[in-house]
Coordinates of C-alpha atoms and ligand atoms in Angstrom, one line a residue:
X210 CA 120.9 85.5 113.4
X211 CA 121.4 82.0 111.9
X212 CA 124.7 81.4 113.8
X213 CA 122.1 82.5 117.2
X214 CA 119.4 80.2 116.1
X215 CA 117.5 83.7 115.3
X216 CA 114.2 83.1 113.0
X217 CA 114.5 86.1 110.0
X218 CA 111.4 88.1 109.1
X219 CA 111.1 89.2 105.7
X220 CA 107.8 90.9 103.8
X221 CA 107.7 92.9 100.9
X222 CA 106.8 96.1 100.7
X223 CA 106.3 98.4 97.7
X224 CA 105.3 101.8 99.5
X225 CA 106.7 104.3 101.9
X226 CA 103.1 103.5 104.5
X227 CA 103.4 99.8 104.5
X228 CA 106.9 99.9 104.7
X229 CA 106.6 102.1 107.9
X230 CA 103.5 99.6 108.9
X231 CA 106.5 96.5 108.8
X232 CA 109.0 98.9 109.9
X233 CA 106.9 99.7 113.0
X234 CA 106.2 96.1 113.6
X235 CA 109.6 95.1 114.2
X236 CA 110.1 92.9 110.5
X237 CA 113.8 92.7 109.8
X238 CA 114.0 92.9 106.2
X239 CA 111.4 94.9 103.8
X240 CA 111.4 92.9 100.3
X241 CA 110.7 95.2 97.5
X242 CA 109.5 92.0 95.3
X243 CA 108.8 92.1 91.9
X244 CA 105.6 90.8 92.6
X245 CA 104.5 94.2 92.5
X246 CA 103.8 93.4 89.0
X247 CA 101.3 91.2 90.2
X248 CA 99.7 92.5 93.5
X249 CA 100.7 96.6 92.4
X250 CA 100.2 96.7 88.8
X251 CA 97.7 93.3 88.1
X252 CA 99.5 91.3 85.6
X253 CA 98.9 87.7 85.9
X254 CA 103.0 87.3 86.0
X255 CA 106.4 89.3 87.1
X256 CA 107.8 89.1 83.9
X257 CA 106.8 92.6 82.7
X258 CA 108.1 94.4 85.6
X259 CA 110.9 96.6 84.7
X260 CA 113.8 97.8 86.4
X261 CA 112.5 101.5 86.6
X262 CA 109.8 100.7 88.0
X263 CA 111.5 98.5 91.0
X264 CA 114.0 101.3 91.7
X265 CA 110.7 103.8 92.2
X266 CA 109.2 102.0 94.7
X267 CA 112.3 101.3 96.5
X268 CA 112.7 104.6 97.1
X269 CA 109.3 105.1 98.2
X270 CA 110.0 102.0 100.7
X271 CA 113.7 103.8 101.7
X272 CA 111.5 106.9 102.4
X273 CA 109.1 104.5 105.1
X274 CA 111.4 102.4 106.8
X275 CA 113.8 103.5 109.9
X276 CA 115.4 100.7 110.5
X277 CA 114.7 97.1 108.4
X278 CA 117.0 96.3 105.9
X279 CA 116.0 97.2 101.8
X280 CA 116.1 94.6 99.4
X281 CA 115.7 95.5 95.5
X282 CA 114.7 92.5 93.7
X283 CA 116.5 92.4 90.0
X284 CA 112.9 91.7 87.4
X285 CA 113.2 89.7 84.4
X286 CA 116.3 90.3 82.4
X287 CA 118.1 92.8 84.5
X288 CA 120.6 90.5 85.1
X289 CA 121.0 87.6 82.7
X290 CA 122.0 89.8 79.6
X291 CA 125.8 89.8 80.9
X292 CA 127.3 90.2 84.3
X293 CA 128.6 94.1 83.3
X294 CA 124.8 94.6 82.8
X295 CA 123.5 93.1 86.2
X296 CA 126.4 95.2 88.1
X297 CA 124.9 98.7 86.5
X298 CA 121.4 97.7 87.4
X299 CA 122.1 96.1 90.9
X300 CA 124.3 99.0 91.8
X301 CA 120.3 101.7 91.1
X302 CA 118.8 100.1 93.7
X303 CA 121.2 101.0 96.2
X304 CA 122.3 104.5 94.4
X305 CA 119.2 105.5 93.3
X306 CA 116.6 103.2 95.5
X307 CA 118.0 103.2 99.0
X308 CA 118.1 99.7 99.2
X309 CA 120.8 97.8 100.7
X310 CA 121.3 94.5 99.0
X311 CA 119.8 93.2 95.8
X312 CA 117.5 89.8 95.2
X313 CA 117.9 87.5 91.9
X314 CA 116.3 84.0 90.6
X315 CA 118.8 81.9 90.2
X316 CA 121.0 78.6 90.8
X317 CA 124.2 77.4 89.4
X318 CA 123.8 79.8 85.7
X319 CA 123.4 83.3 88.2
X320 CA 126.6 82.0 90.0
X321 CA 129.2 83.7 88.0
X322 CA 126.8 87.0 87.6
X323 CA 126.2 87.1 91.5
X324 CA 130.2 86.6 92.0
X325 CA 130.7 89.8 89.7
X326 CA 128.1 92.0 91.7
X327 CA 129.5 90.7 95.2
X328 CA 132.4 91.9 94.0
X329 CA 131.8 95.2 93.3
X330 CA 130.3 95.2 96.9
X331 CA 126.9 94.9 96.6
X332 CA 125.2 92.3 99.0
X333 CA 123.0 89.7 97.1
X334 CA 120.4 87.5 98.1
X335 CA 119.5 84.4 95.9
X336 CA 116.3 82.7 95.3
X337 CA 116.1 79.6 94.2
X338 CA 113.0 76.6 93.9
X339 CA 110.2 78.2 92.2
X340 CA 111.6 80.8 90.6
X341 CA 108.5 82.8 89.0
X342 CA 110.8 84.8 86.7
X343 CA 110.5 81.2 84.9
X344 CA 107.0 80.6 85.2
X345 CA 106.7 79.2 81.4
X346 CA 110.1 76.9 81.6
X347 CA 108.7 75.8 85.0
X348 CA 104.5 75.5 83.4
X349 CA 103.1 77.0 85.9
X350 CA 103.8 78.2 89.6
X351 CA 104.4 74.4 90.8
X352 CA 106.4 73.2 93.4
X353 CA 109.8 72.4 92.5
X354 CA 112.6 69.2 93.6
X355 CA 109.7 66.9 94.1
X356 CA 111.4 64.4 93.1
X357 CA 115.3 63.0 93.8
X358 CA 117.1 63.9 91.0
X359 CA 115.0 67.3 91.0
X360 CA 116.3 68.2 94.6
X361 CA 119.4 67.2 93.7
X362 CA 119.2 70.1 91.8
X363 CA 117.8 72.2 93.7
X364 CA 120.5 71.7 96.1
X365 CA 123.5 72.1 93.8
X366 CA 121.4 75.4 93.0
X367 CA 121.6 76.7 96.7
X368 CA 125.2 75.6 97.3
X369 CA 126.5 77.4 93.9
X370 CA 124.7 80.8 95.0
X371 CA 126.2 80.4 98.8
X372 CA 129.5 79.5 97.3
X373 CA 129.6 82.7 94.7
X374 CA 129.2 84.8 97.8
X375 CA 125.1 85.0 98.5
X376 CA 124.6 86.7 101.7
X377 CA 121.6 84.7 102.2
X378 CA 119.0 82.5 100.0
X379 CA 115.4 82.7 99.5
X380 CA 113.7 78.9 99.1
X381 CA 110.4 79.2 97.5
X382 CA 108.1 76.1 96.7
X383 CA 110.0 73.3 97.7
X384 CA 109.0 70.6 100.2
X385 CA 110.0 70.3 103.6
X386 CA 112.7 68.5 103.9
X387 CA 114.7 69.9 100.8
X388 CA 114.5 73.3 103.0
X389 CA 115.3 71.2 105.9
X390 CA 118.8 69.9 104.4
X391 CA 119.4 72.9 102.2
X392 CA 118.9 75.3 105.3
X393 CA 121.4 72.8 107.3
X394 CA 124.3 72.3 104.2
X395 CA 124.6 76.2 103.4
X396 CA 125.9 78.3 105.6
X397 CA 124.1 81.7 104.8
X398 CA 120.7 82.1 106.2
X399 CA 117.8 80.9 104.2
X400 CA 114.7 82.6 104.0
X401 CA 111.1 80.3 102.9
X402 CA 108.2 81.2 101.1
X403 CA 106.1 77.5 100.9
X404 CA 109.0 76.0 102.2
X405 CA 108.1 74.5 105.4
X406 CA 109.3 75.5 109.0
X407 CA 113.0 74.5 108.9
X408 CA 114.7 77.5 107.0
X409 CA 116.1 80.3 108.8
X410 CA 113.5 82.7 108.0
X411 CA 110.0 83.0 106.5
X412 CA 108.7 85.9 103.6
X413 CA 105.3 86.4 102.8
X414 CA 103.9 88.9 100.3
X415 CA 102.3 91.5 102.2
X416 CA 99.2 91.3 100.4
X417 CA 98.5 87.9 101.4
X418 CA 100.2 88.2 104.6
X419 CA 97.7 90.9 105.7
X420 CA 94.5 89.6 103.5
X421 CA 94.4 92.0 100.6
X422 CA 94.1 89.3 97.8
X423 CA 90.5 88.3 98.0
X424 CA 91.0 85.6 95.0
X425 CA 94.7 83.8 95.9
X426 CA 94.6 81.6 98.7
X427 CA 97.8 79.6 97.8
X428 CA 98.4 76.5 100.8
X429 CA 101.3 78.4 102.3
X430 CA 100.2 81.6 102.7
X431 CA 98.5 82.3 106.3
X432 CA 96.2 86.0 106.7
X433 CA 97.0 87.5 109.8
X434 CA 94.5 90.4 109.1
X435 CA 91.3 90.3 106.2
X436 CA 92.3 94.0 105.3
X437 CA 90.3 93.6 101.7
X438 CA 87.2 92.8 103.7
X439 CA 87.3 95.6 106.0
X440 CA 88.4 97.9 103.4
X441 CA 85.6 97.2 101.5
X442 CA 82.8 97.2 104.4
X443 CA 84.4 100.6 105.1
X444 CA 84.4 101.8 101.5
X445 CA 80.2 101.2 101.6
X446 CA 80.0 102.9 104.8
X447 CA 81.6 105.7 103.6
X448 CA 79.6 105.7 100.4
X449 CA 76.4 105.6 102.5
X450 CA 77.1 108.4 104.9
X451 CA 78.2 110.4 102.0
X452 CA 74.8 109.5 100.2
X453 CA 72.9 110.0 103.2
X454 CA 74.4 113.7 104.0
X455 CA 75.9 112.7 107.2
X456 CA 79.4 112.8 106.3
X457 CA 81.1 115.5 106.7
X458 CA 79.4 116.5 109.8
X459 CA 80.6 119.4 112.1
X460 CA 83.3 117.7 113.6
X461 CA 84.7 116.8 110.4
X462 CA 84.3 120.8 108.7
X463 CA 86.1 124.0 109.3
X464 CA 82.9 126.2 110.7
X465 CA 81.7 129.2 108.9
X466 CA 83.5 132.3 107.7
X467 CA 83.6 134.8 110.5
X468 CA 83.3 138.8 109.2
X469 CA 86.6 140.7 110.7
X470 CA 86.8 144.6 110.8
X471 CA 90.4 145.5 109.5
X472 CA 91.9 148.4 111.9
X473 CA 91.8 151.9 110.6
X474 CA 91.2 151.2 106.6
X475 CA 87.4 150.8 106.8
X476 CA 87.3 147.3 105.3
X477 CA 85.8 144.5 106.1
X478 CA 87.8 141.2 105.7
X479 CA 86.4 138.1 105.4
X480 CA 88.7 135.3 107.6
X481 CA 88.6 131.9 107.2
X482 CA 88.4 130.4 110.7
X483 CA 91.3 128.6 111.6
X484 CA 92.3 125.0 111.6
X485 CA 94.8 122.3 111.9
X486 CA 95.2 120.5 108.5
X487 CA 98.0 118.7 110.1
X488 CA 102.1 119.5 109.0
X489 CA 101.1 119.9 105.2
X490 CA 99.4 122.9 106.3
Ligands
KIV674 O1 108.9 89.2 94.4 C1 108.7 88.7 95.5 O2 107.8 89.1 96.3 C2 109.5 87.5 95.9 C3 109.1 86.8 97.2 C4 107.9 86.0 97.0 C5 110.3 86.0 97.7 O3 110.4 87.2 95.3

């Protein structure tokens, strides 16, 4: 798709209906972000995710999704205890999660680590800029190679990744044109979150993407829906028709139980009328 000029969709996912939602939609690649710590679970951070929990909801994504492409993301510490260690817990989230490719934080120090898991023959994608695996190193969720010598870095980051056999490169929180010349001195695709318009791709988390965080409005995150709002104005209506005694009315109840006379025995059976509950049964 880079070679074609192709723009990349990526969004995470963390369940088997929104993955089928994103799926549906057309998006090529369904992120199964550790920032299910945050938007899933409500901790302030990623860092307590655990790689358990990542490989469960990849396989509730696996179970949603058709046709995108999987990616596991590696939390905090799954890889950086030694390469042996990474490869075990890159190679669950394609054994046991259905994903096809994994995601790590990481610049020059993942390079040898991502060399040992491409080797074994397990796609990775690296993510480099603001990394929030390192919120406290970094102080905060800032942007990152604001400065010179900082994109400097940045950019020796992205070419160690490509060069240790990345597939492809998220950017996150960087400015413009350090996407712009990273995107155009690397050859695998890169992939922006906050990183302006020039990378090969864009990822947004699906809760902001489709307005389910009612208090994060970060600058590069656009709502294309407000589905906290309406979720919430349907919640009360809900609430109120259920108050009121108006839901469930007929059209939502099975009818009465009808009396039936059994043939020959003399009983009377009482038969539940009968109705589609859908393929559950
Ligand atoms: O965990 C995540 O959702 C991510 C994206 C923001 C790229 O890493």
């Amino acid at each position: 798709m880079k070679r074609k000029g192709e723009r990349i969709t990526m969004v995470t996912a963390y369940d088997a209906t929104f993955a089928r939602l994103f799926d549906d939609a057309g998006i090529d690649v369904l992120l199964v972000g550790d920032s299910l710590g945050m938007v899933v679970q409500g901790h302030t951070s990623t860092l307590p995710v655990t790689v358990d929990e990542v490989v469960y909801h990849c396989r509730a994504v696996a179970r949603g999704t058709r046709r995108a492409h999987i990616v596991g993301d590696m939390p905090f510490l799954s890889w950086q205890l030694s390469p042996e260690e990474a490869l075990r817990n890159a190679g669950r989230f394609l054994s046991e999660g259905g994903a096809q490719s994994v995601k790590l934080e990481g610049g020059v120090h993942a390079a040898p680590t991502i060399e040992r898991i491409v080797h074994a023959g397990i796609p990775v994608m690296a993510h480099v800029g603001l990394t929030p695996q390192s919120v406290h190193a970094m102080g905060g969720f800032r942007v990152q190679g604001k400065t010179e010598h900082a994109a400097e870095r940045v950019l020796a980051d992205a070419k160690a990744v490509a060069n240790a056999g990345a597939y492809s490169l998220v950017l996150e929180g960087i400015p413009t044109d350090l996407a712009k010349r990273i995107t155009e001195e690397v050859s695998i695709p890169t992939i922006g979150i906050g990183a302006g318009p020039h990378c090969d791709g864009q990822v947004l988390v699906c809760y902001d993407l489709l307005g389910l965080t009612p208090d994060l409005k970060p600058k590069f995150v656009k709502r294309y829906a407000e589905f906290f709002e309406q979720g919430v104005e349907a919640a009360r209506r809900y609430r109120d028709e259920v108050r009121a005694g108006t839901f469930p009315s007929a059209e939502y109840s099975f009818g009465n139980v009808r009396k039936v006379e059994a043939p020959n025995s003399g009983l009377t059976l009482l038969q539940g009328t009968k109705a589609a509950y859908g393929p559950q049964g």
